[in-house]
mmCIF file of N, CA and C in Angstrom:
data_model
loop_
_atom_site.group_PDB
_atom_site.id
_atom_site.type_symbol
_atom_site.label_atom_id
_atom_site.label_comp_id
_atom_site.label_asym_id
_atom_site.label_seq_id
_atom_site.Cartn_x
_atom_site.Cartn_y
_atom_site.Cartn_z
ATOM 1 N N MET A 1192 0.874 -1.226 0.028
ATOM 2 C CA MET A 1192 0.033 -0.026 -0.081
ATOM 3 C C MET A 1192 0.868 1.238 -0.050
ATOM 4 N N ILE A 1193 0.527 2.186 -0.828
ATOM 5 C CA ILE A 1193 1.288 3.467 -0.812
ATOM 6 C C ILE A 1193 0.276 4.623 -0.787
ATOM 7 N N LEU A 1194 0.455 5.588 0.082
ATOM 8 C CA LEU A 1194 -0.333 6.771 0.121
ATOM 9 C C LEU A 1194 0.054 7.781 -0.943
ATOM 10 N N SER A 1195 -0.776 8.461 -1.464
ATOM 11 C CA SER A 1195 -0.547 9.469 -2.523
ATOM 12 C C SER A 1195 0.558 10.461 -2.095
ATOM 13 N N SER A 1196 0.517 10.917 -0.855
ATOM 14 C CA SER A 1196 1.555 11.894 -0.509
ATOM 15 C C SER A 1196 2.857 11.267 -0.339
ATOM 16 N N VAL A 1197 2.959 9.969 0.124
ATOM 17 C CA VAL A 1197 4.299 9.337 0.255
ATOM 18 C C VAL A 1197 4.740 8.985 -1.205
ATOM 19 N N PHE A 1198 3.872 8.655 -2.025
ATOM 20 C CA PHE A 1198 4.277 8.488 -3.501
ATOM 21 C C PHE A 1198 4.798 9.770 -4.020
ATOM 22 N N ASP A 1199 4.176 10.910 -3.733
ATOM 23 C CA ASP A 1199 4.708 12.201 -4.217
ATOM 24 C C ASP A 1199 6.086 12.487 -3.724
ATOM 25 N N GLU A 1200 6.350 12.257 -2.447
ATOM 26 C CA GLU A 1200 7.650 12.533 -1.871
ATOM 27 C C GLU A 1200 8.655 11.634 -2.432
ATOM 28 N N THR A 1201 8.321 10.325 -2.709
ATOM 29 C CA THR A 1201 9.261 9.383 -3.138
ATOM 30 C C THR A 1201 9.689 9.578 -4.586
ATOM 31 N N VAL A 1202 8.714 9.841 -5.378
ATOM 32 C CA VAL A 1202 9.090 10.074 -6.891
ATOM 33 C C VAL A 1202 9.809 11.435 -7.105
ATOM 34 N N THR A 1203 9.402 12.387 -6.255
ATOM 35 C CA THR A 1203 10.147 13.625 -6.368
ATOM 36 C C THR A 1203 11.655 13.510 -5.904
ATOM 37 N N TRP A 1204 11.715 12.859 -4.824
ATOM 38 C CA TRP A 1204 13.133 12.609 -4.338
ATOM 39 C C TRP A 1204 14.057 11.899 -5.396
ATOM 40 N N LEU A 1205 13.395 10.821 -5.997
ATOM 41 C CA LEU A 1205 14.127 10.094 -7.022
ATOM 42 C C LEU A 1205 14.494 10.909 -8.212
ATOM 43 N N ARG A 1206 13.488 11.708 -8.659
ATOM 44 C CA ARG A 1206 13.747 12.625 -9.730
ATOM 45 C C ARG A 1206 14.916 13.578 -9.460
ATOM 46 N N LEU A 1207 14.877 14.073 -8.355
ATOM 47 C CA LEU A 1207 15.930 15.186 -7.898
ATOM 48 C C LEU A 1207 17.327 14.528 -7.697
ATOM 49 N N ARG A 1208 17.289 13.370 -7.033
ATOM 50 C CA ARG A 1208 18.512 12.819 -6.598
ATOM 51 C C ARG A 1208 19.144 11.755 -7.418
ATOM 52 N N ILE A 1209 18.257 10.971 -8.168
ATOM 53 C CA ILE A 1209 18.754 9.907 -8.997
ATOM 54 C C ILE A 1209 18.654 10.216 -10.490
ATOM 55 N N SER A 1210 17.323 10.133 -11.000
ATOM 56 C CA SER A 1210 17.086 10.461 -12.369
ATOM 57 C C SER A 1210 15.644 10.548 -12.644
ATOM 58 N N VAL A 1211 15.308 11.192 -13.733
ATOM 59 C CA VAL A 1211 13.859 11.325 -14.146
ATOM 60 C C VAL A 1211 13.408 9.858 -14.481
ATOM 61 N N GLN A 1212 14.227 9.121 -15.204
ATOM 62 C CA GLN A 1212 13.879 7.779 -15.576
ATOM 63 C C GLN A 1212 13.601 6.836 -14.457
ATOM 64 N N ALA A 1213 14.517 6.944 -13.396
ATOM 65 C CA ALA A 1213 14.286 6.117 -12.226
ATOM 66 C C ALA A 1213 12.997 6.478 -11.554
ATOM 67 N N SER A 1214 12.658 7.742 -11.460
ATOM 68 C CA SER A 1214 11.493 8.216 -10.786
ATOM 69 C C SER A 1214 10.226 7.730 -11.474
ATOM 70 N N ILE A 1215 10.252 7.687 -12.774
ATOM 71 C CA ILE A 1215 9.107 7.178 -13.551
ATOM 72 C C ILE A 1215 8.998 5.675 -13.434
ATOM 73 N N ALA A 1216 10.075 5.004 -13.583
ATOM 74 C CA ALA A 1216 10.144 3.559 -13.498
ATOM 75 C C ALA A 1216 9.583 3.029 -12.126
ATOM 76 N N ILE A 1217 10.089 3.649 -11.072
ATOM 77 C CA ILE A 1217 9.694 3.226 -9.723
ATOM 78 C C ILE A 1217 8.330 3.731 -9.493
ATOM 79 N N GLY A 1218 8.006 4.850 -9.857
ATOM 80 C CA GLY A 1218 6.510 5.403 -9.802
ATOM 81 C C GLY A 1218 5.582 4.464 -10.389
ATOM 82 N N ARG A 1219 5.836 3.866 -11.559
ATOM 83 C CA ARG A 1219 4.927 2.938 -12.203
ATOM 84 C C ARG A 1219 4.820 1.728 -11.369
ATOM 85 N N VAL A 1220 5.808 1.157 -10.801
ATOM 86 C CA VAL A 1220 5.764 0.009 -9.978
ATOM 87 C C VAL A 1220 4.958 0.262 -8.749
ATOM 88 N N LEU A 1221 5.224 1.348 -8.132
ATOM 89 C CA LEU A 1221 4.328 1.710 -6.898
ATOM 90 C C LEU A 1221 2.882 1.899 -7.220
ATOM 91 N N ARG A 1222 2.587 2.487 -8.357
ATOM 92 C CA ARG A 1222 1.220 2.706 -8.642
ATOM 93 C C ARG A 1222 0.467 1.458 -9.241
ATOM 94 N N GLU A 1223 1.180 0.641 -9.941
ATOM 95 C CA GLU A 1223 0.598 -0.427 -10.662
ATOM 96 C C GLU A 1223 0.694 -1.770 -9.933
ATOM 97 N N GLU A 1224 1.605 -1.949 -9.013
ATOM 98 C CA GLU A 1224 1.836 -3.247 -8.371
ATOM 99 C C GLU A 1224 1.504 -3.130 -6.890
ATOM 100 N N HIS A 1225 1.123 -1.995 -6.377
ATOM 101 C CA HIS A 1225 0.749 -1.824 -4.993
ATOM 102 C C HIS A 1225 -0.623 -1.122 -4.878
ATOM 103 N N THR A 1226 -1.259 -1.239 -3.774
ATOM 104 C CA THR A 1226 -2.514 -0.444 -3.626
ATOM 105 C C THR A 1226 -2.204 0.900 -3.447
ATOM 106 N N TYR A 1227 -2.676 1.793 -4.261
ATOM 107 C CA TYR A 1227 -2.480 3.253 -4.236
ATOM 108 C C TYR A 1227 -3.617 3.906 -3.644
ATOM 109 N N ILE A 1228 -3.419 4.757 -2.561
ATOM 110 C CA ILE A 1228 -4.490 5.217 -1.813
ATOM 111 C C ILE A 1228 -4.428 6.795 -1.982
ATOM 112 N N ALA A 1229 -5.486 7.372 -2.578
ATOM 113 C CA ALA A 1229 -5.548 8.839 -2.609
ATOM 114 C C ALA A 1229 -6.273 9.284 -1.337
ATOM 115 N N LEU A 1230 -5.877 10.490 -0.893
ATOM 116 C CA LEU A 1230 -6.472 10.908 0.413
ATOM 117 C C LEU A 1230 -7.805 11.574 0.303
ATOM 118 N N SER A 1231 -8.730 11.272 1.114
ATOM 119 C CA SER A 1231 -10.044 11.894 1.088
ATOM 120 C C SER A 1231 -9.961 13.291 1.817
ATOM 121 N N GLU A 1232 -10.993 14.008 1.741
ATOM 122 C CA GLU A 1232 -11.025 15.221 2.460
ATOM 123 C C GLU A 1232 -11.056 14.921 3.996
ATOM 124 N N ALA A 1233 -11.738 13.889 4.401
ATOM 125 C CA ALA A 1233 -11.757 13.516 5.794
ATOM 126 C C ALA A 1233 -10.311 13.134 6.306
ATOM 127 N N ASP A 1234 -9.575 12.428 5.464
ATOM 128 C CA ASP A 1234 -8.245 12.049 5.820
ATOM 129 C C ASP A 1234 -7.385 13.230 5.982
ATOM 130 N N ASP A 1235 -7.442 14.205 5.110
ATOM 131 C CA ASP A 1235 -6.709 15.460 5.187
ATOM 132 C C ASP A 1235 -7.086 16.231 6.430
ATOM 133 N N ARG A 1236 -8.307 16.234 6.744
ATOM 134 C CA ARG A 1236 -8.830 17.022 7.927
ATOM 135 C C ARG A 1236 -8.172 16.327 9.254
ATOM 136 N N ALA A 1237 -8.312 15.026 9.314
ATOM 137 C CA ALA A 1237 -7.793 14.208 10.413
ATOM 138 C C ALA A 1237 -6.233 14.430 10.600
ATOM 139 N N THR A 1238 -5.593 14.510 9.395
ATOM 140 C CA THR A 1238 -4.091 14.748 9.427
ATOM 141 C C THR A 1238 -3.750 16.075 10.014
ATOM 142 N N TRP A 1239 -4.570 17.063 9.560
ATOM 143 C CA TRP A 1239 -4.342 18.380 10.100
ATOM 144 C C TRP A 1239 -4.539 18.507 11.526
ATOM 145 N N GLU A 1240 -5.624 17.814 12.078
ATOM 146 C CA GLU A 1240 -5.856 17.670 13.470
ATOM 147 C C GLU A 1240 -4.716 17.096 14.255
ATOM 148 N N ALA A 1241 -4.162 16.028 13.730
ATOM 149 C CA ALA A 1241 -3.064 15.335 14.342
ATOM 150 C C ALA A 1241 -1.785 16.235 14.341
ATOM 151 N N PHE A 1242 -1.628 16.955 13.255
ATOM 152 C CA PHE A 1242 -0.414 17.884 13.095
ATOM 153 C C PHE A 1242 -0.519 18.912 14.195
ATOM 154 N N CYS A 1243 -1.718 19.449 14.356
ATOM 155 C CA CYS A 1243 -1.932 20.492 15.396
ATOM 156 C C CYS A 1243 -1.782 19.959 16.870
ATOM 157 N N HIS A 1244 -2.362 18.732 16.968
ATOM 158 C CA HIS A 1244 -2.440 18.053 18.319
ATOM 159 C C HIS A 1244 -0.977 17.793 18.823
ATOM 160 N N TYR A 1245 -0.164 17.279 17.960
ATOM 161 C CA TYR A 1245 1.194 16.760 18.443
ATOM 162 C C TYR A 1245 2.173 17.946 18.135
ATOM 163 N N ASP A 1246 1.824 19.121 18.649
ATOM 164 C CA ASP A 1246 2.657 20.292 18.483
ATOM 165 C C ASP A 1246 3.919 20.263 19.323
ATOM 166 N N ASP A 1247 4.070 19.209 20.187
ATOM 167 C CA ASP A 1247 5.308 19.204 21.013
ATOM 168 C C ASP A 1247 6.302 18.272 20.222
ATOM 169 N N LYS A 1248 5.951 17.773 19.057
ATOM 170 C CA LYS A 1248 6.824 16.969 18.234
ATOM 171 C C LYS A 1248 7.250 17.736 16.927
ATOM 172 N N LEU A 1249 8.357 17.262 16.383
ATOM 173 C CA LEU A 1249 8.777 17.880 15.078
ATOM 174 C C LEU A 1249 8.326 17.065 13.927
ATOM 175 N N TRP A 1250 7.129 16.517 14.023
ATOM 176 C CA TRP A 1250 6.578 15.624 13.024
ATOM 177 C C TRP A 1250 6.018 16.475 11.806
ATOM 178 N N SER A 1251 6.478 15.944 10.625
ATOM 179 C CA SER A 1251 6.014 16.684 9.420
ATOM 180 C C SER A 1251 4.558 16.330 9.173
ATOM 181 N N TYR A 1252 3.962 17.046 8.225
ATOM 182 C CA TYR A 1252 2.546 16.763 7.887
ATOM 183 C C TYR A 1252 2.449 15.331 7.279
ATOM 184 N N THR A 1253 3.432 14.854 6.641
ATOM 185 C CA THR A 1253 3.435 13.475 6.121
ATOM 186 C C THR A 1253 3.529 12.483 7.260
ATOM 187 N N ASP A 1254 4.317 12.739 8.186
ATOM 188 C CA ASP A 1254 4.437 11.867 9.441
ATOM 189 C C ASP A 1254 3.040 11.730 10.038
ATOM 190 N N CYS A 1255 2.386 12.797 10.218
ATOM 191 C CA CYS A 1255 1.011 12.778 10.800
ATOM 192 C C CYS A 1255 -0.036 12.012 9.896
ATOM 193 N N LEU A 1256 0.206 12.205 8.664
ATOM 194 C CA LEU A 1256 -0.650 11.556 7.689
ATOM 195 C C LEU A 1256 -0.473 9.983 7.825
ATOM 196 N N LEU A 1257 0.769 9.545 7.918
ATOM 197 C CA LEU A 1257 1.118 8.089 8.144
ATOM 198 C C LEU A 1257 0.389 7.531 9.420
ATOM 199 N N LEU A 1258 0.519 8.362 10.479
ATOM 200 C CA LEU A 1258 -0.112 8.053 11.797
ATOM 201 C C LEU A 1258 -1.612 7.795 11.577
ATOM 202 N N VAL A 1259 -2.282 8.834 11.062
ATOM 203 C CA VAL A 1259 -3.724 8.782 10.802
ATOM 204 C C VAL A 1259 -4.138 7.640 9.899
ATOM 205 N N MET A 1260 -3.449 7.463 8.876
ATOM 206 C CA MET A 1260 -3.865 6.508 7.836
ATOM 207 C C MET A 1260 -3.642 5.115 8.419
ATOM 208 N N ALA A 1261 -2.473 4.841 9.184
ATOM 209 C CA ALA A 1261 -2.209 3.596 9.783
ATOM 210 C C ALA A 1261 -3.222 3.214 10.760
ATOM 211 N N GLN A 1262 -3.701 4.265 11.579
ATOM 212 C CA GLN A 1262 -4.720 3.899 12.565
ATOM 213 C C GLN A 1262 -6.116 3.655 11.874
ATOM 214 N N ARG A 1263 -6.414 4.457 10.875
ATOM 215 C CA ARG A 1263 -7.611 4.255 10.217
ATOM 216 C C ARG A 1263 -7.724 2.936 9.453
ATOM 217 N N LEU A 1264 -6.698 2.484 8.728
ATOM 218 C CA LEU A 1264 -6.665 1.251 7.972
ATOM 219 C C LEU A 1264 -6.303 0.105 8.774
ATOM 220 N N LYS A 1265 -5.921 0.363 10.132
ATOM 221 C CA LYS A 1265 -5.461 -0.729 10.984
ATOM 222 C C LYS A 1265 -4.331 -1.485 10.425
ATOM 223 N N ILE A 1266 -3.495 -0.755 9.878
ATOM 224 C CA ILE A 1266 -2.075 -1.303 9.365
ATOM 225 C C ILE A 1266 -1.132 -0.478 10.272
ATOM 226 N N LEU A 1267 -0.689 -1.101 11.214
ATOM 227 C CA LEU A 1267 0.201 -0.434 12.205
ATOM 228 C C LEU A 1267 1.699 -0.633 12.056
ATOM 229 N N GLU A 1268 2.143 -1.479 11.053
ATOM 230 C CA GLU A 1268 3.511 -1.548 10.704
ATOM 231 C C GLU A 1268 3.873 -0.705 9.522
ATOM 232 N N ILE A 1269 4.754 0.279 9.691
ATOM 233 C CA ILE A 1269 5.113 1.204 8.683
ATOM 234 C C ILE A 1269 6.563 1.024 8.356
ATOM 235 N N VAL A 1270 6.873 0.859 7.108
ATOM 236 C CA VAL A 1270 8.263 0.778 6.637
ATOM 237 C C VAL A 1270 8.840 2.216 6.532
ATOM 238 N N SER A 1271 9.759 2.596 7.326
ATOM 239 C CA SER A 1271 10.250 3.941 7.283
ATOM 240 C C SER A 1271 11.723 4.032 7.889
ATOM 241 N N PHE A 1272 12.488 4.984 7.382
ATOM 242 C CA PHE A 1272 13.735 5.251 8.016
ATOM 243 C C PHE A 1272 13.615 6.556 8.744
ATOM 244 N N ASP A 1273 12.479 7.045 8.877
ATOM 245 C CA ASP A 1273 12.233 8.372 9.576
ATOM 246 C C ASP A 1273 12.208 8.219 11.130
ATOM 247 N N GLN A 1274 13.062 8.839 11.772
ATOM 248 C CA GLN A 1274 13.088 8.764 13.224
ATOM 249 C C GLN A 1274 11.761 9.172 13.872
ATOM 250 N N HIS A 1275 11.041 10.053 13.208
ATOM 251 C CA HIS A 1275 9.716 10.478 13.789
ATOM 252 C C HIS A 1275 8.702 9.325 13.908
ATOM 253 N N ILE A 1276 8.710 8.469 12.984
ATOM 254 C CA ILE A 1276 7.847 7.273 12.949
ATOM 255 C C ILE A 1276 8.147 6.434 14.203
ATOM 256 N N HIS A 1277 9.440 6.259 14.550
ATOM 257 C CA HIS A 1277 9.812 5.524 15.737
ATOM 258 C C HIS A 1277 9.179 6.120 16.926
ATOM 259 N N GLN A 1278 9.010 7.428 17.036
ATOM 260 C CA GLN A 1278 8.438 8.132 18.203
ATOM 261 C C GLN A 1278 6.931 7.826 18.372
ATOM 262 N N MET A 1279 6.234 7.128 17.326
ATOM 263 C CA MET A 1279 4.889 6.881 17.425
ATOM 264 C C MET A 1279 4.606 5.468 18.098
ATOM 265 N N ALA A 1280 5.590 4.853 18.574
ATOM 266 C CA ALA A 1280 5.462 3.491 19.207
ATOM 267 C C ALA A 1280 4.333 3.569 20.297
ATOM 268 N N GLY A 1281 4.311 4.560 21.051
ATOM 269 C CA GLY A 1281 3.256 4.695 22.195
ATOM 270 C C GLY A 1281 1.854 4.852 21.625
ATOM 271 N N LEU A 1282 1.685 5.058 20.252
ATOM 272 C CA LEU A 1282 0.426 5.227 19.669
ATOM 273 C C LEU A 1282 0.084 3.997 18.845
ATOM 274 N N GLY A 1283 0.829 2.948 19.079
ATOM 275 C CA GLY A 1283 0.565 1.723 18.478
ATOM 276 C C GLY A 1283 1.186 1.402 17.108
ATOM 277 N N ILE A 1284 2.069 2.287 16.759
ATOM 278 C CA ILE A 1284 2.761 2.206 15.423
ATOM 279 C C ILE A 1284 4.106 1.446 15.614
ATOM 280 N N VAL A 1285 4.297 0.436 14.705
ATOM 281 C CA VAL A 1285 5.590 -0.302 14.713
ATOM 282 C C VAL A 1285 6.304 0.128 13.528
ATOM 283 N N CYS A 1286 7.512 0.646 13.688
ATOM 284 C CA CYS A 1286 8.317 1.167 12.595
ATOM 285 C C CYS A 1286 9.199 0.004 12.177
ATOM 286 N N VAL A 1287 9.273 -0.384 10.890
ATOM 287 C CA VAL A 1287 10.107 -1.408 10.309
ATOM 288 C C VAL A 1287 11.036 -0.668 9.355
ATOM 289 N N PRO A 1288 12.317 -0.921 9.296
ATOM 290 C CA PRO A 1288 13.068 -1.849 10.265
ATOM 291 C C PRO A 1288 13.340 -1.139 11.616
#
């Protein structure tokens, strides 16, 4: 499963750091071979609420989106190298690796 905003960050990073061709090739795999989830207005609103609620953290909007969507979809294992996702352990999130 890949969220639209995570997809956005991934292909943009690849385009800027690796190559346009790599970003397109990996983007195709992510969209065609995985469940691609576009965010609803309710998801966006819940993400904003989490972003405001956890104002004692340096979590990005995307970090908060991952939290909200993981809880809503009941998929509590998130693959991430972001230290902020590790900070969500108390909220039921398991960061892999």
